[in-house]
Amino acid sequence: MAIRVYNTLTRCKQEFVPREPGVVAMYVCGPTVYNHIHIGNARTFLTFDVIRRYLTFRGFDVRFVQNITDVDDKIIARANEEGRQPAEVAAEYTLAFQSAMDALGVLRPTVQPKATETIDDMIEMTGRLIERGHAYVVDGDVYFSVRSFPEYGKLSGRNIDDLESGARVDVDERKRDPLDFALWKSAKPGEPHWTSPWGEGRPGWHLECSVMSERELGLTFDIHGGASDLIFPHHENEIAQSEAATGEPFVRYWLHGGLLQVNQEKMSKSLGNFLLLRDVLERYSAPVVRLLMLQTHYRSPLDFSTERLDEAVRAYERLVTPVRNFNWAKRNRAVVELPEATASVIEALEAAPAAAREAFVEAMDDDFNTAGALAAIFDLVRVVNGFLESHGIGGNARYAARLEVASDTIAELLGVLGVAVLSQESDSQYPSEVLGLARDFAGYEGSDANAAVDALLAARAVARSERNWAAADGVRDGLAALGFVIEDTPSGARVSYRDRG
RNA sequence: GGCGACGUCGCCAAGUGGCAAGGCAGAGGCCUGCAAAGCCUUUAUCCCCGGUUCGAAUCCGGGCGUCGCCUCCA
């Protein structure tokens, strides 16, 4: 079975064939580090993290490059506002970006080049473009001439004349064409600058992706990713620069993610309607945030809200419940023997993991259809839940091996999506408030939180056997107020923590 | 104004020519002392109008609506 991807350049799904069998060279535009990233940025990085993970799962050796734009107008503006050096601002938000990505469970790139560490190559490419007649110098600035590249517009499906007729004013008389863009900008006093043949200055934004991707991956590389708002002009300009400079095709497959919206409107820093990733992660776990985003295809717009995050919390609990329930049943002998499973039920349990895996791969092979892939996992979840409900792990744990395969498959497939199965067992994480509770309900006088909870559960068990529901519910309600849920299972009471009240 | 997406159950969302996945919410039932979790059952003539086809949510044409890009943006 082949993987098919939607290529923005050809506007259709195509079979994915890397230039070198078994190896994928992939580049994703990284952030400009002038602020914390918002969840719209995070969605894009998450999308390509999942694509990378899936390609790896399918046996490819993925070389994943993502740049960091650490010199830029916005960084300079921010530094001026705060009376700091631009490099200081960039360094701070580079670290913030990396730790936010770690927290979201996004794998680190194979290589993460910085613009400021690639200046020589940028000067070199700019020089080459001038030599070849694709760029010109004006007062220390260097501009790319879009009219010199006949294929300009092929990615975004536009032509230069259409663009100009609708374009809003750009009256830089020094440019030969309004659409020409800067490869090199001369430095104003106080701005970061490097020495070039055209004077002191710094590189233009579009140039760095062309340079860093070629340097790390060579042309023609396989996948270039980014959000759809980068198609024009950023990616169009990258193509123009790289292909004009080298004569080689730049990229085989262009993949673009849909934008995240709030109240039907694009989330962006310029609109000011953004939520910072790190703020969301304070309130919701990384797997929940990932799950929410993966429930929508990566190319579709995604409306973001806390209501939807709360729904994702429930969906996540549903996904991990069979794994938790199986582990619990394995560790705790059931006091009630459940009916034996029939041969056909056992057969269904045995068949389910492979069926789920097949459906998962089929969905993901089709342009990374994560929503379909999740449906395959949910189907497996239902089979495992149903089996555990009716038969448990069986006397002498005779169904345990088959259940383990199913449980492991759930965790493995979620893992391919980077959705971790977090332990919600609350061992040794009880707050000190449980001590007071244990004193009141169980006469516990010690200071060990675990022992206190054990005493509470024991007292509740006694109360229940005496049909003293008030006392039993007092224990349950008391723990609930602290965020812990008691569930009575055939193997006894289980306590787990819920991150929502 | 130009270019491009999209419109599927109360909400979210797969499916792109052959019996309409999945999640959340709701209803009924089972289980429970009551819960929680879980299981079972249940909820869609796929925005509208034409056309192509044996057959259309899916293809084509026309409406209406929403969004994005055309300026920095993930």
Coordinates of C-alpha atoms (C1' of nucleotides) in Angstrom, one line a residue:
Chain A
M1 CA 0.0 0.0 0.0
A2 CA 1.3 3.4 -1.0
I3 CA 1.1 6.6 1.0
R4 CA -0.7 9.3 -0.8
V5 CA -0.3 13.0 0.0
Y6 CA -2.0 16.1 -1.2
N7 CA 0.5 18.2 -3.0
T8 CA -0.3 22.0 -3.1
L9 CA 1.9 22.3 -6.2
T10 CA -0.1 19.9 -8.3
R11 CA -3.4 20.4 -6.4
C12 CA -4.1 16.7 -6.1
K13 CA -3.2 13.6 -4.0
Q14 CA -0.2 11.8 -5.3
E15 CA 1.6 8.7 -4.3
F16 CA 4.5 9.6 -2.1
V17 CA 7.8 8.4 -3.5
P18 CA 10.9 9.8 -1.9
R19 CA 13.9 10.6 -4.0
E20 CA 15.9 8.0 -2.1
P21 CA 14.1 4.7 -1.2
G22 CA 13.5 4.5 2.5
V23 CA 14.7 8.0 3.3
V24 CA 12.7 11.1 3.6
A25 CA 14.1 14.6 3.5
M26 CA 11.7 17.0 5.1
Y27 CA 11.7 20.7 5.9
V28 CA 9.2 22.7 7.9
C29 CA 9.3 26.4 8.4
G30 CA 10.0 27.2 12.0
P31 CA 9.0 30.2 14.1
T32 CA 10.2 33.8 14.2
V33 CA 11.3 34.0 17.8
Y34 CA 9.9 37.3 19.0
N35 CA 7.1 36.0 21.3
H36 CA 5.7 32.8 22.7
I37 CA 4.1 30.6 20.1
H38 CA 0.3 30.5 20.1
I39 CA -1.8 27.4 19.6
G40 CA -2.3 28.2 15.9
N41 CA 1.5 27.9 15.4
A42 CA 1.4 24.8 17.6
R43 CA -1.2 23.1 15.3
T44 CA 1.1 23.4 12.4
F45 CA 4.1 22.0 14.2
L46 CA 2.0 19.2 15.6
T47 CA 0.7 18.3 12.2
F48 CA 4.2 17.9 10.8
D49 CA 5.3 16.1 14.0
V50 CA 2.6 13.5 13.3
I51 CA 3.5 13.2 9.7
R52 CA 7.1 12.7 10.6
R53 CA 6.2 10.1 13.3
Y54 CA 3.9 8.3 10.8
L55 CA 6.6 8.1 8.1
T56 CA 9.0 6.8 10.7
F57 CA 6.4 4.2 11.7
R58 CA 6.1 3.2 8.1
G59 CA 9.8 2.4 8.0
F60 CA 11.3 5.6 6.5
D61 CA 14.4 7.1 7.9
V62 CA 13.2 10.7 8.2
R63 CA 15.6 13.6 8.2
F64 CA 13.6 16.5 9.7
V65 CA 14.9 20.0 9.4
Q66 CA 13.2 23.1 11.0
N67 CA 14.7 26.5 11.0
I68 CA 14.6 29.2 13.7
T69 CA 14.3 32.7 12.4
D70 CA 16.3 34.6 14.9
V71 CA 16.9 37.8 13.0
D72 CA 13.9 39.8 11.7
D73 CA 12.0 43.1 11.9
K74 CA 9.7 41.9 14.6
I75 CA 12.5 40.7 16.8
I76 CA 14.2 44.1 16.4
A77 CA 10.9 45.9 17.1
R78 CA 10.4 43.9 20.3
A79 CA 13.9 44.5 21.4
N80 CA 13.5 48.2 20.9
E81 CA 10.3 48.3 22.9
E82 CA 12.0 46.5 25.8
G83 CA 15.3 48.2 25.5
R84 CA 17.2 45.0 25.0
Q85 CA 19.4 43.5 22.4
P86 CA 17.7 41.6 19.5
A87 CA 19.9 38.6 20.1
E88 CA 18.8 38.5 23.7
V89 CA 15.1 38.5 22.7
A90 CA 15.7 35.8 20.1
A91 CA 17.6 33.6 22.6
E92 CA 14.9 33.9 25.2
Y93 CA 12.0 32.9 22.8
T94 CA 14.1 30.2 21.1
L95 CA 14.3 28.5 24.4
A96 CA 10.7 29.1 25.2
F97 CA 9.8 27.6 21.8
Q98 CA 11.8 24.5 22.3
S99 CA 10.4 23.9 25.8
A100 CA 6.8 24.4 24.6
M101 CA 7.4 21.9 21.8
D102 CA 8.8 19.4 24.3
A103 CA 5.8 19.9 26.5
L104 CA 3.4 19.3 23.6
G105 CA 5.3 16.1 22.8
V106 CA 6.7 17.3 19.5
L107 CA 9.9 15.5 18.7
R108 CA 13.0 17.6 18.2
P109 CA 14.1 18.2 14.6
T110 CA 17.1 16.2 13.4
V111 CA 18.7 19.6 12.7
Q112 CA 17.5 23.0 13.8
P113 CA 19.5 25.6 12.1
K114 CA 19.4 29.3 13.0
A115 CA 19.3 32.1 10.5
T116 CA 22.1 33.9 12.2
E117 CA 24.3 30.9 11.8
T118 CA 23.8 30.6 8.1
I119 CA 24.5 34.2 7.0
D120 CA 27.5 33.2 4.8
D121 CA 25.4 30.8 2.8
M122 CA 22.7 33.5 2.4
I123 CA 25.2 36.0 1.1
E124 CA 26.5 33.4 -1.3
M125 CA 23.0 32.6 -2.7
T126 CA 22.2 36.3 -3.1
G127 CA 25.4 36.8 -5.0
R128 CA 24.6 33.8 -7.3
L129 CA 21.1 35.3 -8.0
I130 CA 22.6 38.6 -8.9
E131 CA 25.1 36.9 -11.3
R132 CA 22.4 35.0 -12.9
G133 CA 20.3 38.2 -13.5
H134 CA 17.6 37.3 -11.0
A135 CA 18.4 40.0 -8.5
Y136 CA 19.5 43.6 -8.4
V137 CA 21.1 46.0 -5.9
V138 CA 19.6 49.3 -4.9
D139 CA 21.3 51.4 -2.2
G140 CA 22.6 48.4 -0.3
D141 CA 19.4 46.4 -0.6
V142 CA 19.1 43.4 -2.9
Y143 CA 15.8 42.5 -4.5
F144 CA 14.7 39.4 -6.3
S145 CA 13.2 40.2 -9.7
V146 CA 10.0 38.2 -10.0
R147 CA 9.7 38.9 -13.7
S148 CA 13.0 37.1 -14.2
F149 CA 11.5 33.8 -13.1
P150 CA 8.8 32.8 -15.6
E151 CA 7.3 30.2 -13.3
Y152 CA 6.6 32.7 -10.5
G153 CA 3.2 31.9 -9.1
K154 CA 3.1 28.2 -9.9
L155 CA 2.6 27.1 -6.3
S156 CA -0.1 29.6 -5.3
G157 CA -1.8 29.4 -8.7
R158 CA -1.6 33.1 -9.4
N159 CA 0.1 35.2 -12.1
I160 CA 2.0 38.4 -11.6
D161 CA -0.5 40.5 -13.4
D162 CA -3.5 39.3 -11.4
L163 CA -1.5 39.9 -8.2
E164 CA -0.6 43.5 -9.2
S165 CA -4.1 44.5 -10.2
G166 CA -5.5 43.5 -6.8
A167 CA -2.5 44.4 -4.7
R168 CA -2.7 47.1 -2.1
V169 CA -0.2 49.9 -2.6
D170 CA 3.4 49.2 -2.3
V171 CA 5.1 52.3 -3.6
D172 CA 8.7 51.6 -3.3
E173 CA 9.9 53.3 -6.4
R174 CA 13.3 51.7 -6.2
K175 CA 11.8 48.3 -7.0
R176 CA 11.5 47.3 -10.6
D177 CA 8.3 45.5 -9.9
P178 CA 6.0 45.9 -6.9
L179 CA 6.2 42.2 -6.2
D180 CA 10.0 42.1 -6.0
F181 CA 11.1 41.1 -2.6
A182 CA 14.2 41.7 -0.5
L183 CA 16.9 39.1 -0.4
W184 CA 19.2 41.4 1.6
K185 CA 18.3 44.5 3.6
S186 CA 20.7 47.2 4.5
A187 CA 21.0 47.8 8.2
K188 CA 19.7 51.0 9.9
P189 CA 21.8 52.3 12.8
G190 CA 21.5 50.1 15.8
E191 CA 20.2 47.1 13.9
P192 CA 21.9 43.7 13.8
H193 CA 24.1 43.6 10.7
W194 CA 26.6 41.5 8.9
T195 CA 29.2 42.5 6.3
S196 CA 28.2 41.7 2.7
P197 CA 29.4 42.8 -0.8
W198 CA 26.5 45.2 -0.8
G199 CA 27.3 46.7 2.6
E200 CA 26.3 46.1 6.1
G201 CA 22.9 44.4 6.4
R202 CA 20.8 41.4 7.2
P203 CA 19.0 38.7 5.2
G204 CA 15.4 38.8 4.1
W205 CA 13.0 36.3 5.6
H206 CA 12.3 34.3 2.5
L207 CA 15.9 33.7 1.8
E208 CA 16.8 31.8 4.9
C209 CA 14.4 28.9 4.2
S210 CA 15.9 28.4 0.7
V211 CA 19.4 28.4 2.1
M212 CA 18.9 26.3 5.2
S213 CA 16.8 23.6 3.5
E214 CA 19.3 23.3 0.6
R215 CA 22.2 23.2 3.0
E216 CA 20.8 20.5 5.2
L217 CA 18.9 18.4 2.7
G218 CA 20.2 19.2 -0.8
L219 CA 17.9 19.7 -3.8
T220 CA 15.5 18.3 -4.7
F221 CA 14.2 17.4 -1.3
D222 CA 11.0 15.5 -0.6
I223 CA 8.6 17.4 1.7
H224 CA 8.3 21.0 2.5
G225 CA 5.7 21.9 5.1
G226 CA 4.1 24.9 6.6
A227 CA 0.7 26.5 7.2
S228 CA -1.4 27.5 4.3
D229 CA -0.9 31.2 5.0
L230 CA 2.7 30.7 4.0
I231 CA 1.9 29.6 0.4
F232 CA 2.0 33.1 -0.8
P233 CA 4.3 34.9 -0.8
H234 CA 6.7 33.0 1.4
H235 CA 6.8 29.6 -0.3
E236 CA 6.3 31.0 -3.7
N237 CA 9.4 33.2 -3.1
E238 CA 11.4 30.2 -1.8
I239 CA 10.7 28.4 -5.0
A240 CA 11.7 31.4 -7.1
Q241 CA 15.0 31.9 -5.2
S242 CA 16.0 28.3 -5.1
E243 CA 15.1 27.3 -8.6
A244 CA 16.5 30.5 -10.1
A245 CA 19.7 30.1 -8.2
T246 CA 20.3 26.3 -8.9
G247 CA 18.2 25.4 -11.9
E248 CA 17.0 22.4 -10.0
P249 CA 13.5 21.7 -8.8
F250 CA 13.3 22.8 -5.2
V251 CA 10.8 20.4 -3.6
R252 CA 8.8 17.3 -4.6
Y253 CA 5.8 17.6 -2.3
W254 CA 4.4 20.8 -0.8
L255 CA 2.2 20.1 2.2
H256 CA 0.2 22.8 3.8
G257 CA -1.8 22.7 7.0
G258 CA -5.2 24.5 7.6
L259 CA -5.4 27.4 9.9
L260 CA -6.7 27.4 13.4
Q261 CA -9.6 29.7 14.1
V262 CA -11.3 31.2 17.0
N263 CA -15.0 32.1 16.5
Q264 CA -14.7 31.4 12.8
E265 CA -11.8 33.7 12.4
K266 CA -8.1 33.0 11.9
M267 CA -6.1 33.1 15.0
S268 CA -3.1 35.3 14.5
K269 CA -0.7 37.5 16.3
S270 CA -1.7 40.5 14.2
L271 CA -5.4 40.0 15.0
G272 CA -4.6 39.7 18.7
N273 CA -7.0 36.8 19.2
F274 CA -4.5 34.2 20.1
L275 CA -4.0 31.8 23.0
L276 CA -0.5 30.9 24.0
L277 CA 0.4 27.3 23.8
R278 CA 2.0 27.4 27.2
D279 CA -1.2 28.8 28.8
V280 CA -3.3 26.1 27.3
L281 CA -0.9 23.4 28.5
E282 CA -1.2 24.7 32.0
R283 CA -4.9 23.8 32.0
Y284 CA -5.0 20.8 29.6
S285 CA -2.6 17.9 29.2
A286 CA -0.5 17.5 26.0
P287 CA -2.3 14.4 24.9
V288 CA -5.7 16.1 25.2
V289 CA -4.5 19.1 23.1
R290 CA -3.1 16.8 20.5
L291 CA -6.2 14.7 20.4
L292 CA -8.4 17.7 19.9
M293 CA -6.3 18.8 16.9
L294 CA -6.0 15.4 15.4
Q295 CA -9.7 14.9 15.4
T296 CA -9.8 17.3 12.4
H297 CA -7.9 16.6 9.2
Y298 CA -4.7 18.7 9.0
R299 CA -5.7 20.6 5.9
S300 CA -9.1 21.7 7.2
P301 CA -9.7 24.8 9.3
L302 CA -10.1 24.0 13.0
D303 CA -12.2 26.1 15.3
F304 CA -10.6 26.2 18.8
S305 CA -12.4 26.6 22.0
T306 CA -12.3 25.5 25.6
E307 CA -15.6 23.7 25.1
R308 CA -13.9 21.6 22.5
L309 CA -10.9 21.0 24.8
D310 CA -13.3 19.7 27.4
E311 CA -14.8 17.3 24.9
A312 CA -11.4 16.1 24.0
V313 CA -10.7 15.4 27.7
R314 CA -13.7 13.0 27.7
A315 CA -12.6 11.4 24.4
Y316 CA -9.1 11.0 25.8
E317 CA -10.4 9.3 28.9
R318 CA -12.4 6.9 26.7
L319 CA -9.3 6.0 24.7
V320 CA -7.1 5.3 27.7
T321 CA -9.8 3.6 29.9
P322 CA -9.3 0.1 28.4
V323 CA -5.5 0.3 28.9
R324 CA -6.0 1.4 32.5
N325 CA -8.7 -1.1 33.2
F326 CA -6.7 -3.9 31.8
N327 CA -3.6 -3.0 33.9
W328 CA -5.8 -2.7 36.9
A329 CA -7.4 -6.1 36.4
K330 CA -4.1 -7.6 35.8
R331 CA -2.7 -6.3 39.1
N332 CA -5.8 -6.9 41.2
R333 CA -7.4 -10.3 41.4
A334 CA -11.1 -10.1 40.9
V335 CA -13.2 -11.3 43.8
V336 CA -16.1 -12.2 41.5
E337 CA -15.7 -14.7 38.8
L338 CA -17.2 -13.5 35.5
P339 CA -18.7 -15.8 32.9
E340 CA -16.3 -17.5 30.5
A341 CA -15.9 -16.1 27.0
T342 CA -17.2 -18.1 24.1
A343 CA -14.9 -19.2 21.3
S344 CA -16.4 -16.6 18.9
V345 CA -15.9 -13.8 21.4
I346 CA -12.3 -14.8 22.0
E347 CA -11.9 -14.9 18.2
A348 CA -13.3 -11.4 17.9
L349 CA -10.9 -10.2 20.6
E350 CA -8.0 -11.8 18.8
A351 CA -8.9 -10.3 15.4
A352 CA -9.5 -6.8 16.7
P353 CA -5.9 -5.5 17.1
A354 CA -4.9 -6.4 13.5
A355 CA -8.1 -5.0 12.1
A356 CA -7.6 -1.7 14.0
R357 CA -4.0 -1.6 12.8
E358 CA -5.0 -2.1 9.2
A359 CA -7.7 0.5 9.4
F360 CA -5.3 2.9 11.1
V361 CA -2.7 2.5 8.4
E362 CA -5.3 2.8 5.6
A363 CA -6.5 6.1 7.0
M364 CA -3.1 7.5 7.6
D365 CA -1.8 6.4 4.2
D366 CA -4.5 8.5 2.7
D367 CA -3.0 11.9 3.3
F368 CA -2.6 11.5 7.0
N369 CA -6.2 11.1 7.9
T370 CA -5.8 11.3 11.6
A371 CA -9.5 11.5 12.3
G372 CA -10.1 8.2 10.5
A373 CA -7.1 6.7 12.2
L374 CA -8.6 7.7 15.6
A375 CA -11.9 6.1 14.7
A376 CA -10.0 2.8 14.1
I377 CA -8.5 3.1 17.6
F378 CA -11.9 3.9 19.1
D379 CA -13.3 0.7 17.5
L380 CA -10.6 -1.3 19.2
V381 CA -11.4 0.4 22.5
R382 CA -15.0 -0.7 22.3
V383 CA -14.0 -4.3 21.7
V384 CA -11.6 -4.3 24.7
N385 CA -14.0 -2.5 27.0
G386 CA -16.8 -5.0 26.1
F387 CA -14.6 -8.0 26.7
L388 CA -13.3 -6.7 30.1
E389 CA -16.9 -5.8 31.0
S390 CA -18.2 -9.3 30.3
H391 CA -15.3 -11.5 31.1
G392 CA -12.5 -9.6 32.8
I393 CA -9.1 -11.1 32.4
G394 CA -10.6 -14.5 33.1
G395 CA -9.9 -17.1 35.8
N396 CA -6.1 -17.6 36.2
A397 CA -5.8 -14.6 33.9
R398 CA -6.3 -16.9 30.9
Y399 CA -7.3 -14.0 28.6
A400 CA -4.6 -11.7 29.8
A401 CA -2.2 -12.4 26.9
R402 CA -4.8 -11.6 24.3
L403 CA -6.0 -8.5 26.1
E404 CA -2.4 -7.4 26.4
V405 CA -2.0 -7.5 22.7
A406 CA -5.1 -5.3 22.3
S407 CA -4.1 -2.9 25.0
D408 CA -0.6 -2.6 23.7
T409 CA -2.0 -1.9 20.2
I410 CA -4.1 0.9 21.5
A411 CA -1.1 2.5 23.2
E412 CA 1.2 1.8 20.2
L413 CA -1.2 3.4 17.7
L414 CA -1.8 6.4 19.9
G415 CA 1.9 6.6 20.2
V416 CA 2.3 6.9 16.5
L417 CA 0.1 10.0 16.8
G418 CA 2.3 11.2 19.7
V419 CA -0.7 10.8 22.1
A420 CA 0.8 9.4 25.3
V421 CA -1.2 7.1 27.6
L422 CA -0.7 8.9 30.8
S423 CA -1.1 7.0 34.0
Q424 CA -4.0 8.4 35.9
E425 CA -3.4 6.2 38.9
S426 CA -2.9 8.5 41.7
D427 CA -0.2 6.5 43.6
S428 CA 1.8 8.7 46.0
Q429 CA 0.4 12.0 44.6
Y430 CA -2.2 12.7 47.3
P431 CA -2.3 16.1 48.7
S432 CA -2.0 16.6 52.5
E433 CA -5.7 17.3 52.8
V434 CA -6.4 13.5 52.7
L435 CA -4.9 13.3 56.2
G436 CA -7.7 15.3 57.7
L437 CA -10.2 13.3 55.7
A438 CA -8.7 10.1 57.0
R439 CA -8.8 11.4 60.6
D440 CA -12.4 12.2 60.3
F441 CA -13.7 9.1 58.5
A442 CA -11.1 6.4 59.5
G443 CA -9.6 7.5 62.7
Y444 CA -6.2 7.6 61.0
E445 CA -3.6 9.5 63.0
G446 CA -0.5 9.1 60.9
S447 CA 1.1 11.5 58.4
D448 CA 1.5 9.3 55.3
A449 CA -0.9 10.3 52.5
N450 CA -0.9 6.8 50.9
A451 CA -1.6 5.1 54.2
A452 CA -4.3 7.6 54.8
V453 CA -6.1 6.9 51.6
D454 CA -5.8 3.1 52.2
A455 CA -7.4 3.7 55.6
L456 CA -10.1 5.7 53.9
L457 CA -10.8 3.0 51.4
A458 CA -10.8 0.3 54.1
A459 CA -13.2 2.4 56.3
R460 CA -15.4 2.9 53.2
A461 CA -15.4 -0.9 52.5
V462 CA -16.5 -1.6 56.1
A463 CA -19.2 1.1 55.9
R464 CA -20.5 -0.3 52.7
S465 CA -20.7 -3.8 54.1
E466 CA -22.7 -2.4 57.0
R467 CA -24.9 -0.5 54.5
N468 CA -23.8 2.7 56.1
W469 CA -24.1 4.7 52.9
A470 CA -23.7 8.1 54.6
A471 CA -20.2 7.2 55.8
A472 CA -19.3 5.5 52.5
D473 CA -20.4 8.4 50.4
G474 CA -18.7 10.8 52.8
V475 CA -15.4 9.3 51.9
R476 CA -16.1 9.3 48.2
D477 CA -17.4 12.9 48.3
G478 CA -14.4 14.0 50.4
L479 CA -11.9 12.6 47.9
A480 CA -14.0 13.9 45.0
A481 CA -13.6 17.5 46.4
L482 CA -9.9 17.0 46.0
G483 CA -10.2 15.9 42.4
F484 CA -10.1 12.1 43.0
V485 CA -12.7 9.7 41.7
I486 CA -13.5 6.4 43.4
E487 CA -14.6 3.6 41.1
D488 CA -15.9 0.3 42.5
T489 CA -14.6 -2.5 40.4
P490 CA -14.9 -6.3 40.8
S491 CA -11.4 -6.2 42.2
G492 CA -12.1 -3.4 44.7
A493 CA -12.2 0.3 44.8
R494 CA -9.8 2.2 42.5
V495 CA -8.8 5.8 43.0
S496 CA -7.8 8.0 40.1
Y497 CA -7.2 11.6 39.5
R498 CA -9.2 13.7 37.0
D499 CA -7.9 16.9 35.8
R500 CA -11.3 18.4 35.6
G501 CA -13.4 18.8 38.7
Chain B
rG1 C1' -11.7 43.3 -7.6
rG2 C1' -8.4 38.7 -8.4
rC3 C1' -7.2 33.6 -6.7
rG4 C1' -8.4 29.4 -3.6
rA5 C1' -10.8 26.3 0.0
rC6 C1' -15.1 24.7 2.4
rG7 C1' -20.8 23.8 3.6
rU8 C1' -22.3 15.9 6.1
rC9 C1' -26.9 14.2 12.9
rG10 C1' -27.9 19.1 18.6
rC11 C1' -22.1 20.2 18.5
rC12 C1' -17.3 18.4 16.3
rA13 C1' -15.9 15.3 12.2
rA14 C1' -14.3 11.1 8.5
rG15 C1' -16.0 9.6 3.9
rU16 C1' -14.9 12.2 -2.7
rG17 C1' -19.4 7.3 -7.6
rG18 C1' -22.3 1.8 -5.1
rC19 C1' -26.1 -0.1 2.2
rA20 C1' -23.6 7.7 5.6
rA21 C1' -16.9 6.0 10.3
rG22 C1' -15.8 8.0 14.9
rG23 C1' -16.0 11.5 19.3
rC24 C1' -19.0 14.8 22.5
rA25 C1' -23.9 15.8 24.1
rG26 C1' -29.2 13.7 24.5
rA27 C1' -32.9 9.5 25.2
rG28 C1' -34.0 4.3 26.8
rG29 C1' -32.1 -0.2 28.9
rC30 C1' -28.2 -3.3 31.7
rC31 C1' -24.6 -3.0 35.7
rU32 C1' -24.3 -0.2 40.9
rG33 C1' -26.8 0.6 47.7
rC34 C1' -26.4 5.3 44.9
rA35 C1' -22.4 6.6 41.8
rA36 C1' -18.2 6.4 38.5
rA37 C1' -16.4 3.6 34.5
rG38 C1' -18.3 0.3 30.9
rC39 C1' -21.8 -2.4 27.7
rC40 C1' -26.4 -2.6 24.5
rU41 C1' -30.2 0.2 21.8
rU42 C1' -31.4 4.9 19.6
rU43 C1' -30.8 10.1 16.6
rA44 C1' -28.9 12.2 8.8
rU45 C1' -33.5 11.9 2.0
rC46 C1' -25.1 14.9 3.3
rC47 C1' -26.9 24.0 2.0
rC48 C1' -30.4 25.0 -2.4
rC49 C1' -31.6 24.3 -7.8
rG50 C1' -30.5 21.9 -12.3
rG51 C1' -27.4 18.2 -15.1
rU52 C1' -24.3 13.6 -16.1
rU53 C1' -24.9 8.3 -14.5
rC54 C1' -28.1 1.9 -13.8
rG55 C1' -26.5 4.5 -9.3
rA56 C1' -24.2 11.1 -6.7
rA57 C1' -22.8 13.4 0.0
rU58 C1' -19.1 12.2 -3.7
rC59 C1' -18.6 14.3 -10.8
rC60 C1' -20.4 19.0 -13.8
rG61 C1' -23.1 23.9 -14.1
rG62 C1' -25.7 27.8 -11.4
rG63 C1' -27.2 30.0 -6.8
rC64 C1' -26.7 31.1 -1.4
rG65 C1' -23.4 31.1 2.9
rU66 C1' -18.7 30.8 5.6
rC67 C1' -13.4 31.1 5.6
rG68 C1' -8.4 32.0 3.8
rC69 C1' -4.7 34.4 0.6
rC70 C1' -3.6 38.8 -2.4
rU71 C1' 0.6 43.1 3.5
rC72 C1' 3.9 40.4 8.5
rC73 C1' 1.6 35.9 9.8
rA74 C1' 2.0 28.7 11.5

